[in-house]
Amino acid sequence: MPSRPPSELFDPPFEIIRPRIQTTAAVFNSPHSGRQYPSQFLSQSRLDAHALRRSEDCYVDDIFAGVVAMGAPLVKAHVPRAYLDLNREPYELDPGMFADRLPNYVNTSSVRVAGGLGTIPRLVCDSAEIYRRPLLFKEAEARIQSLYFPYHRALAELMDTTVAAFGEAVLIDCHSMPSTAAPASASDPVPRPDFVLGDRYGSTCAPAVTDFIETALTHRGYSAVRNRPYAGGHITQIHGRPAQGRHALQIEINRALYMDEETLTVHGGFYRLIEDFEEIIANLIDTLPHLLNPRREAAE
């Protein structure tokens, strides 16, 4: 039986959930919470669906689902990160994964590729190998052309229409992270903070927006740090151009706050997190015009 093209494996590959009327410059995006695992992909993998899900930002799209009722659009991927990582350059590929030679334009030397986490990942987050056999470049190209580029075109168009309507756009890129990191020379893993806010060291988002979210989190008893170990990925980098009225901030949520990382099931913290974010985002949306244009707001 011939393989189906990647665009036909997902229903749909991604979607934009829009409010009836968009009333804010804020745009929300969840590129890593996709959890559709087609049989064609599973047959290529040495891992089962549960093991592959360890690379997901599990339930992050659900945590932020309430923004739509507040007048903000939410972009959510259904393609899982283990199949295609939308938060990478289009061609960050590991040559060791492929049976044939990669074109010269492919980035084979990035830090992410070296870690097995390129556009087509070699590993899930716990370092387990995904594939049974080497891939052909045409397989990667099919995923990139039919899934990656349409997703990025849709996100770029949403940012453009938001800027046209409001004079600016603020992309909140929503992610989650493992609760601990295991350093190379330690027997005990290092606990991570509750949140990491990534604005590429102040270059992709108005400081007032990052300050607002950090303060809102800490006032609710959470710990929050900036840019370490996550400063913002490809999506934050390409959409964060504050001088052009385009801002991007990556939010990483510690998974232990809301789920069991072994069983991948939510616990009571999930519902608290939803409530907290609904309050934080509602306040952010109300305050956003002032945060972005304090002088204009004062004059009015």
mmCIF file of C-alpha atoms in Angstrom:
data_model
loop_
_atom_site.group_PDB
_atom_site.id
_atom_site.type_symbol
_atom_site.label_atom_id
_atom_site.label_comp_id
_atom_site.label_asym_id
_atom_site.label_seq_id
_atom_site.Cartn_x
_atom_site.Cartn_y
_atom_site.Cartn_z
ATOM 1 C CA MET A 1 0.000 0.000 0.000
ATOM 2 C CA PRO A 2 1.567 3.338 -1.029
ATOM 3 C CA SER A 3 2.370 5.888 1.638
ATOM 4 C CA ARG A 4 -0.062 8.762 2.019
ATOM 5 C CA PRO A 5 1.318 12.301 1.656
ATOM 6 C CA PRO A 6 1.958 14.081 4.954
ATOM 7 C CA SER A 7 -0.811 16.617 4.414
ATOM 8 C CA GLU A 8 -3.373 13.788 4.366
ATOM 9 C CA LEU A 9 -2.210 12.187 7.620
ATOM 10 C CA PHE A 10 -3.601 14.906 9.883
ATOM 11 C CA ASP A 11 -7.122 16.254 10.190
ATOM 12 C CA PRO A 12 -6.216 19.079 10.008
ATOM 13 C CA PRO A 13 -2.416 19.615 10.406
ATOM 14 C CA PHE A 14 -3.100 22.846 12.317
ATOM 15 C CA GLU A 15 -5.942 25.271 12.895
ATOM 16 C CA ILE A 16 -6.526 28.878 13.812
ATOM 17 C CA ILE A 17 -9.326 29.246 16.342
ATOM 18 C CA ARG A 18 -10.619 32.760 15.860
ATOM 19 C CA PRO A 19 -12.926 34.820 18.020
ATOM 20 C CA ARG A 20 -16.074 36.151 16.370
ATOM 21 C CA ILE A 21 -14.345 39.539 16.397
ATOM 22 C CA GLN A 22 -10.661 39.935 17.200
ATOM 23 C CA THR A 23 -10.491 42.744 19.757
ATOM 24 C CA THR A 24 -6.836 42.650 20.788
ATOM 25 C CA ALA A 25 -3.349 42.784 19.299
ATOM 26 C CA ALA A 26 -2.442 39.622 21.217
ATOM 27 C CA VAL A 27 -2.038 36.388 19.219
ATOM 28 C CA PHE A 28 -1.468 33.021 20.890
ATOM 29 C CA ASN A 29 0.338 30.048 19.378
ATOM 30 C CA SER A 30 0.850 26.449 20.533
ATOM 31 C CA PRO A 31 3.173 24.751 18.006
ATOM 32 C CA HIS A 32 4.203 21.712 20.081
ATOM 33 C CA SER A 33 0.944 20.404 21.575
ATOM 34 C CA GLY A 34 -0.103 18.322 18.553
ATOM 35 C CA ARG A 35 -1.107 14.801 19.509
ATOM 36 C CA GLN A 36 -2.208 13.048 16.323
ATOM 37 C CA TYR A 37 0.020 10.008 15.681
ATOM 38 C CA PRO A 38 -0.930 8.413 12.352
ATOM 39 C CA SER A 39 -0.234 4.716 11.843
ATOM 40 C CA GLN A 40 2.122 5.493 8.967
ATOM 41 C CA PHE A 41 4.382 7.406 11.343
ATOM 42 C CA LEU A 42 4.117 4.809 14.105
ATOM 43 C CA SER A 43 5.193 2.091 11.682
ATOM 44 C CA GLN A 44 8.417 4.020 11.039
ATOM 45 C CA SER A 45 9.130 4.490 14.729
ATOM 46 C CA ARG A 46 10.728 2.146 17.199
ATOM 47 C CA LEU A 47 8.676 3.906 19.898
ATOM 48 C CA ASP A 48 4.986 3.623 20.684
ATOM 49 C CA ALA A 49 2.652 6.603 20.790
ATOM 50 C CA HIS A 50 3.002 7.052 24.558
ATOM 51 C CA ALA A 51 6.798 7.245 24.338
ATOM 52 C CA LEU A 52 6.582 9.675 21.410
ATOM 53 C CA ARG A 53 4.250 11.903 23.412
ATOM 54 C CA ARG A 54 7.094 12.676 25.818
ATOM 55 C CA SER A 55 8.257 15.256 23.298
ATOM 56 C CA GLU A 56 4.868 17.026 23.326
ATOM 57 C CA ASP A 57 4.042 20.232 25.125
ATOM 58 C CA CYS A 58 1.095 18.282 26.494
ATOM 59 C CA TYR A 59 -2.217 20.152 26.901
ATOM 60 C CA VAL A 60 -0.712 23.607 26.410
ATOM 61 C CA ASP A 61 -3.360 24.357 23.786
ATOM 62 C CA ASP A 62 -6.013 23.505 26.386
ATOM 63 C CA ILE A 63 -4.408 25.746 29.012
ATOM 64 C CA PHE A 64 -4.651 28.737 26.664
ATOM 65 C CA ALA A 65 -7.972 27.846 25.009
ATOM 66 C CA GLY A 66 -9.802 30.553 26.962
ATOM 67 C CA VAL A 67 -8.059 33.379 25.085
ATOM 68 C CA VAL A 68 -10.461 32.990 22.172
ATOM 69 C CA ALA A 69 -13.416 34.099 24.314
ATOM 70 C CA MET A 70 -11.341 37.161 25.240
ATOM 71 C CA GLY A 71 -11.054 38.234 21.595
ATOM 72 C CA ALA A 72 -7.657 36.735 20.755
ATOM 73 C CA PRO A 73 -6.916 34.097 18.089
ATOM 74 C CA LEU A 74 -5.207 30.834 19.016
ATOM 75 C CA VAL A 75 -3.079 28.873 16.546
ATOM 76 C CA LYS A 76 -2.662 25.215 17.477
ATOM 77 C CA ALA A 77 -0.741 22.486 15.691
ATOM 78 C CA HIS A 78 -2.102 18.961 15.427
ATOM 79 C CA VAL A 79 1.107 17.635 13.874
ATOM 80 C CA PRO A 80 3.194 16.260 16.759
ATOM 81 C CA ARG A 81 6.623 17.642 17.448
ATOM 82 C CA ALA A 82 8.170 14.164 17.122
ATOM 83 C CA TYR A 83 7.056 14.128 13.471
ATOM 84 C CA LEU A 84 7.895 17.731 12.544
ATOM 85 C CA ASP A 85 9.162 20.530 14.762
ATOM 86 C CA LEU A 86 7.540 23.774 13.663
ATOM 87 C CA ASN A 87 9.756 25.833 15.985
ATOM 88 C CA ARG A 88 12.907 25.282 13.912
ATOM 89 C CA GLU A 89 14.333 26.651 10.720
ATOM 90 C CA PRO A 90 12.720 24.843 7.785
ATOM 91 C CA TYR A 91 15.818 22.767 7.049
ATOM 92 C CA GLU A 92 17.654 21.948 10.271
ATOM 93 C CA LEU A 93 18.388 18.288 9.592
ATOM 94 C CA ASP A 94 20.752 15.662 10.958
ATOM 95 C CA PRO A 95 22.636 13.990 8.069
ATOM 96 C CA GLY A 96 23.033 10.852 10.185
ATOM 97 C CA MET A 97 19.275 10.285 9.952
ATOM 98 C CA PHE A 98 19.258 10.029 6.158
ATOM 99 C CA ALA A 99 20.270 7.337 3.725
ATOM 100 C CA ASP A 100 21.047 9.848 0.968
ATOM 101 C CA ARG A 101 23.044 13.052 0.754
ATOM 102 C CA LEU A 102 21.373 16.266 1.938
ATOM 103 C CA PRO A 103 21.329 19.397 -0.254
ATOM 104 C CA ASN A 104 23.885 22.085 0.481
ATOM 105 C CA TYR A 105 21.249 24.525 1.750
ATOM 106 C CA VAL A 106 20.370 22.276 4.697
ATOM 107 C CA ASN A 107 21.624 23.451 8.087
ATOM 108 C CA THR A 108 23.356 20.352 9.462
ATOM 109 C CA SER A 109 25.465 22.027 12.139
ATOM 110 C CA SER A 110 23.083 23.838 14.494
ATOM 111 C CA VAL A 111 23.101 23.124 18.211
ATOM 112 C CA ARG A 112 19.580 21.733 17.888
ATOM 113 C CA VAL A 113 20.623 19.281 15.176
ATOM 114 C CA ALA A 114 23.563 18.175 17.306
ATOM 115 C CA GLY A 115 21.132 17.454 20.138
ATOM 116 C CA GLY A 116 18.890 15.329 17.925
ATOM 117 C CA LEU A 117 16.138 17.963 17.902
ATOM 118 C CA GLY A 118 16.123 19.357 14.374
ATOM 119 C CA THR A 119 13.165 20.066 12.114
ATOM 120 C CA ILE A 120 12.735 16.307 11.752
ATOM 121 C CA PRO A 121 13.734 15.192 15.259
ATOM 122 C CA ARG A 122 15.955 12.171 15.745
ATOM 123 C CA LEU A 123 15.142 11.869 19.458
ATOM 124 C CA VAL A 124 12.306 12.446 21.863
ATOM 125 C CA CYS A 125 13.135 14.555 24.882
ATOM 126 C CA ASP A 126 14.449 11.661 26.956
ATOM 127 C CA SER A 127 17.014 10.812 24.266
ATOM 128 C CA ALA A 128 15.203 7.779 22.856
ATOM 129 C CA GLU A 129 15.789 7.232 19.132
ATOM 130 C CA ILE A 130 12.619 7.637 17.058
ATOM 131 C CA TYR A 131 13.232 5.843 13.771
ATOM 132 C CA ARG A 132 13.754 2.206 12.879
ATOM 133 C CA ARG A 133 15.638 3.003 9.687
ATOM 134 C CA PRO A 134 17.286 5.965 7.953
ATOM 135 C CA LEU A 135 14.933 8.305 6.114
ATOM 136 C CA LEU A 136 15.213 9.606 2.583
ATOM 137 C CA PHE A 137 15.515 13.340 2.091
ATOM 138 C CA LYS A 138 12.363 13.319 -0.038
ATOM 139 C CA GLU A 139 10.432 12.209 3.081
ATOM 140 C CA ALA A 140 11.659 15.228 5.031
ATOM 141 C CA GLU A 141 11.034 17.513 2.061
ATOM 142 C CA ALA A 142 7.439 16.287 1.792
ATOM 143 C CA ARG A 143 6.771 17.104 5.447
ATOM 144 C CA ILE A 144 8.398 20.511 5.204
ATOM 145 C CA GLN A 145 6.664 21.536 1.984
ATOM 146 C CA SER A 146 3.177 20.280 2.844
ATOM 147 C CA LEU A 147 3.065 21.006 6.601
ATOM 148 C CA TYR A 148 5.814 23.353 7.787
ATOM 149 C CA PHE A 149 5.489 26.078 5.160
ATOM 150 C CA PRO A 150 1.663 26.243 5.198
ATOM 151 C CA TYR A 151 1.697 26.578 8.987
ATOM 152 C CA HIS A 152 4.252 29.392 8.895
ATOM 153 C CA ARG A 153 2.436 31.188 6.090
ATOM 154 C CA ALA A 154 -0.801 31.072 8.087
ATOM 155 C CA LEU A 155 0.891 32.394 11.244
ATOM 156 C CA ALA A 156 2.611 35.180 9.301
ATOM 157 C CA GLU A 157 -0.694 36.178 7.667
ATOM 158 C CA LEU A 158 -2.385 36.281 11.076
ATOM 159 C CA MET A 159 0.352 38.550 12.403
ATOM 160 C CA ASP A 160 0.045 40.774 9.329
ATOM 161 C CA THR A 161 -3.733 41.152 9.675
ATOM 162 C CA THR A 162 -3.338 41.872 13.397
ATOM 163 C CA VAL A 163 -0.787 44.618 12.715
ATOM 164 C CA ALA A 164 -3.073 46.050 10.030
ATOM 165 C CA ALA A 165 -6.016 46.133 12.471
ATOM 166 C CA PHE A 166 -4.266 47.310 15.642
ATOM 167 C CA GLY A 167 -0.997 48.889 14.528
ATOM 168 C CA GLU A 168 0.975 46.204 16.339
ATOM 169 C CA ALA A 169 0.882 42.524 17.251
ATOM 170 C CA VAL A 170 2.095 40.571 20.277
ATOM 171 C CA LEU A 171 2.690 36.868 19.708
ATOM 172 C CA ILE A 172 2.627 34.744 22.850
ATOM 173 C CA ASP A 173 4.316 31.460 21.912
ATOM 174 C CA CYS A 174 3.106 28.834 24.374
ATOM 175 C CA HIS A 175 5.235 25.851 25.431
ATOM 176 C CA SER A 176 5.944 23.494 28.318
ATOM 177 C CA MET A 177 9.181 22.007 29.635
ATOM 178 C CA PRO A 178 10.247 18.959 31.659
ATOM 179 C CA SER A 179 10.330 19.685 35.370
ATOM 180 C CA THR A 180 13.996 18.769 35.719
ATOM 181 C CA ALA A 181 17.185 18.894 33.675
ATOM 182 C CA ALA A 182 19.910 16.305 34.125
ATOM 183 C CA PRO A 183 23.378 17.896 33.876
ATOM 184 C CA ALA A 184 26.278 15.906 32.498
ATOM 185 C CA SER A 185 28.041 15.581 35.853
ATOM 186 C CA ALA A 186 25.397 15.154 38.529
ATOM 187 C CA SER A 187 23.474 12.246 39.938
ATOM 188 C CA ASP A 188 20.450 14.354 40.855
ATOM 189 C CA PRO A 189 18.533 16.268 38.186
ATOM 190 C CA VAL A 190 18.308 20.013 38.585
ATOM 191 C CA PRO A 191 14.775 21.354 39.224
ATOM 192 C CA ARG A 192 13.529 24.034 36.879
ATOM 193 C CA PRO A 193 11.491 27.127 37.762
ATOM 194 C CA ASP A 194 7.754 27.199 37.241
ATOM 195 C CA PHE A 195 8.056 29.446 34.186
ATOM 196 C CA VAL A 196 10.724 30.594 31.774
ATOM 197 C CA LEU A 197 9.957 33.728 29.754
ATOM 198 C CA GLY A 198 11.995 33.937 26.556
ATOM 199 C CA ASP A 199 12.382 37.230 24.712
ATOM 200 C CA ARG A 200 15.823 36.589 23.216
ATOM 201 C CA TYR A 201 17.403 38.690 25.966
ATOM 202 C CA GLY A 202 15.079 41.634 25.471
ATOM 203 C CA SER A 203 15.308 41.795 21.670
ATOM 204 C CA THR A 204 11.927 40.370 20.573
ATOM 205 C CA CYS A 205 9.358 41.901 22.909
ATOM 206 C CA ALA A 206 8.632 45.216 24.587
ATOM 207 C CA PRO A 207 10.123 44.948 28.098
ATOM 208 C CA ALA A 208 6.872 46.197 29.599
ATOM 209 C CA VAL A 209 5.016 43.126 28.295
ATOM 210 C CA THR A 210 7.576 40.696 29.690
ATOM 211 C CA ASP A 211 7.626 42.630 32.977
ATOM 212 C CA PHE A 212 3.831 42.479 33.199
ATOM 213 C CA ILE A 213 3.644 38.707 32.757
ATOM 214 C CA GLU A 214 6.561 38.026 35.089
ATOM 215 C CA THR A 215 5.011 40.190 37.813
ATOM 216 C CA ALA A 216 1.599 38.566 37.348
ATOM 217 C CA LEU A 217 3.120 35.102 37.753
ATOM 218 C CA THR A 218 5.220 35.921 40.805
ATOM 219 C CA HIS A 219 2.266 37.644 42.513
ATOM 220 C CA ARG A 220 0.445 34.324 42.230
ATOM 221 C CA GLY A 221 3.271 32.486 43.957
ATOM 222 C CA TYR A 222 5.027 31.058 40.894
ATOM 223 C CA SER A 223 8.738 31.266 40.215
ATOM 224 C CA ALA A 224 9.683 32.830 36.883
ATOM 225 C CA VAL A 225 13.032 33.468 35.193
ATOM 226 C CA ARG A 226 14.011 34.927 31.857
ATOM 227 C CA ASN A 227 15.823 33.335 28.931
ATOM 228 C CA ARG A 228 17.532 30.488 30.803
ATOM 229 C CA PRO A 229 17.490 27.794 29.647
ATOM 230 C CA TYR A 230 15.022 28.862 26.933
ATOM 231 C CA ALA A 231 15.530 32.258 25.322
ATOM 232 C CA GLY A 232 12.933 31.777 22.601
ATOM 233 C CA GLY A 233 13.038 29.574 19.529
ATOM 234 C CA HIS A 234 12.723 30.143 15.796
ATOM 235 C CA ILE A 235 9.144 31.425 15.983
ATOM 236 C CA THR A 236 10.020 34.016 18.619
ATOM 237 C CA GLN A 237 13.065 35.075 16.650
ATOM 238 C CA ILE A 238 11.363 35.606 13.295
ATOM 239 C CA HIS A 239 8.225 37.308 14.610
ATOM 240 C CA GLY A 240 9.789 39.462 17.311
ATOM 241 C CA ARG A 241 10.671 42.783 15.659
ATOM 242 C CA PRO A 242 9.607 45.452 18.145
ATOM 243 C CA ALA A 243 10.827 48.335 15.972
ATOM 244 C CA GLN A 244 8.192 47.256 13.438
ATOM 245 C CA GLY A 245 5.424 46.911 16.029
ATOM 246 C CA ARG A 246 5.762 43.123 16.146
ATOM 247 C CA HIS A 247 6.515 41.516 19.475
ATOM 248 C CA ALA A 248 7.051 37.876 20.418
ATOM 249 C CA LEU A 249 7.421 36.271 23.828
ATOM 250 C CA GLN A 250 7.900 32.560 24.515
ATOM 251 C CA ILE A 251 6.365 31.118 27.674
ATOM 252 C CA GLU A 252 7.619 27.768 28.994
ATOM 253 C CA ILE A 253 5.490 26.096 31.682
ATOM 254 C CA ASN A 254 6.964 23.523 34.052
ATOM 255 C CA ARG A 255 4.954 20.352 33.337
ATOM 256 C CA ALA A 256 4.977 19.263 36.972
ATOM 257 C CA LEU A 257 2.652 22.198 37.686
ATOM 258 C CA TYR A 258 -0.221 20.528 35.859
ATOM 259 C CA MET A 259 0.518 16.912 34.891
ATOM 260 C CA ASP A 260 2.142 13.617 35.793
ATOM 261 C CA GLU A 261 5.129 13.419 33.473
ATOM 262 C CA GLU A 262 5.164 9.608 33.454
ATOM 263 C CA THR A 263 1.491 8.865 32.803
ATOM 264 C CA LEU A 264 0.899 12.133 30.885
ATOM 265 C CA THR A 265 -2.334 12.737 32.786
ATOM 266 C CA VAL A 266 -3.343 16.065 34.286
ATOM 267 C CA HIS A 267 -3.814 16.658 38.010
ATOM 268 C CA GLY A 268 -5.495 19.415 40.011
ATOM 269 C CA GLY A 269 -2.813 21.952 39.136
ATOM 270 C CA PHE A 270 -4.076 21.928 35.562
ATOM 271 C CA TYR A 271 -7.321 23.632 36.557
ATOM 272 C CA ARG A 272 -5.580 26.150 38.794
ATOM 273 C CA LEU A 273 -3.242 27.009 35.924
ATOM 274 C CA ILE A 274 -6.162 27.570 33.550
ATOM 275 C CA GLU A 275 -7.831 29.900 36.050
ATOM 276 C CA ASP A 276 -4.621 31.811 36.713
ATOM 277 C CA PHE A 277 -3.882 32.267 33.031
ATOM 278 C CA GLU A 278 -7.410 33.397 32.269
ATOM 279 C CA GLU A 279 -6.961 36.182 34.828
ATOM 280 C CA ILE A 280 -3.447 37.044 33.670
ATOM 281 C CA ILE A 281 -4.357 37.126 29.986
ATOM 282 C CA ALA A 282 -7.554 39.117 30.579
ATOM 283 C CA ASN A 283 -5.515 41.704 32.479
ATOM 284 C CA LEU A 284 -2.802 41.656 29.818
ATOM 285 C CA ILE A 285 -5.323 42.291 27.055
ATOM 286 C CA ASP A 286 -6.854 45.193 28.987
ATOM 287 C CA THR A 287 -3.428 46.694 29.673
ATOM 288 C CA LEU A 288 -1.706 45.923 26.370
ATOM 289 C CA PRO A 289 -2.339 49.256 24.614
ATOM 290 C CA HIS A 290 -0.750 51.096 27.534
ATOM 291 C CA LEU A 291 2.169 48.666 27.770
ATOM 292 C CA LEU A 292 3.003 49.132 24.098
ATOM 293 C CA ASN A 293 2.252 52.840 23.809
ATOM 294 C CA PRO A 294 2.393 54.469 27.249
ATOM 295 C CA ARG A 295 2.907 57.994 25.902
ATOM 296 C CA ARG A 296 -0.024 57.798 23.469
ATOM 297 C CA GLU A 297 -2.304 56.378 26.147
ATOM 298 C CA ALA A 298 -1.293 59.137 28.582
ATOM 299 C CA ALA A 299 -2.028 61.798 25.968
ATOM 300 C CA GLU A 300 -5.477 60.382 25.363
#
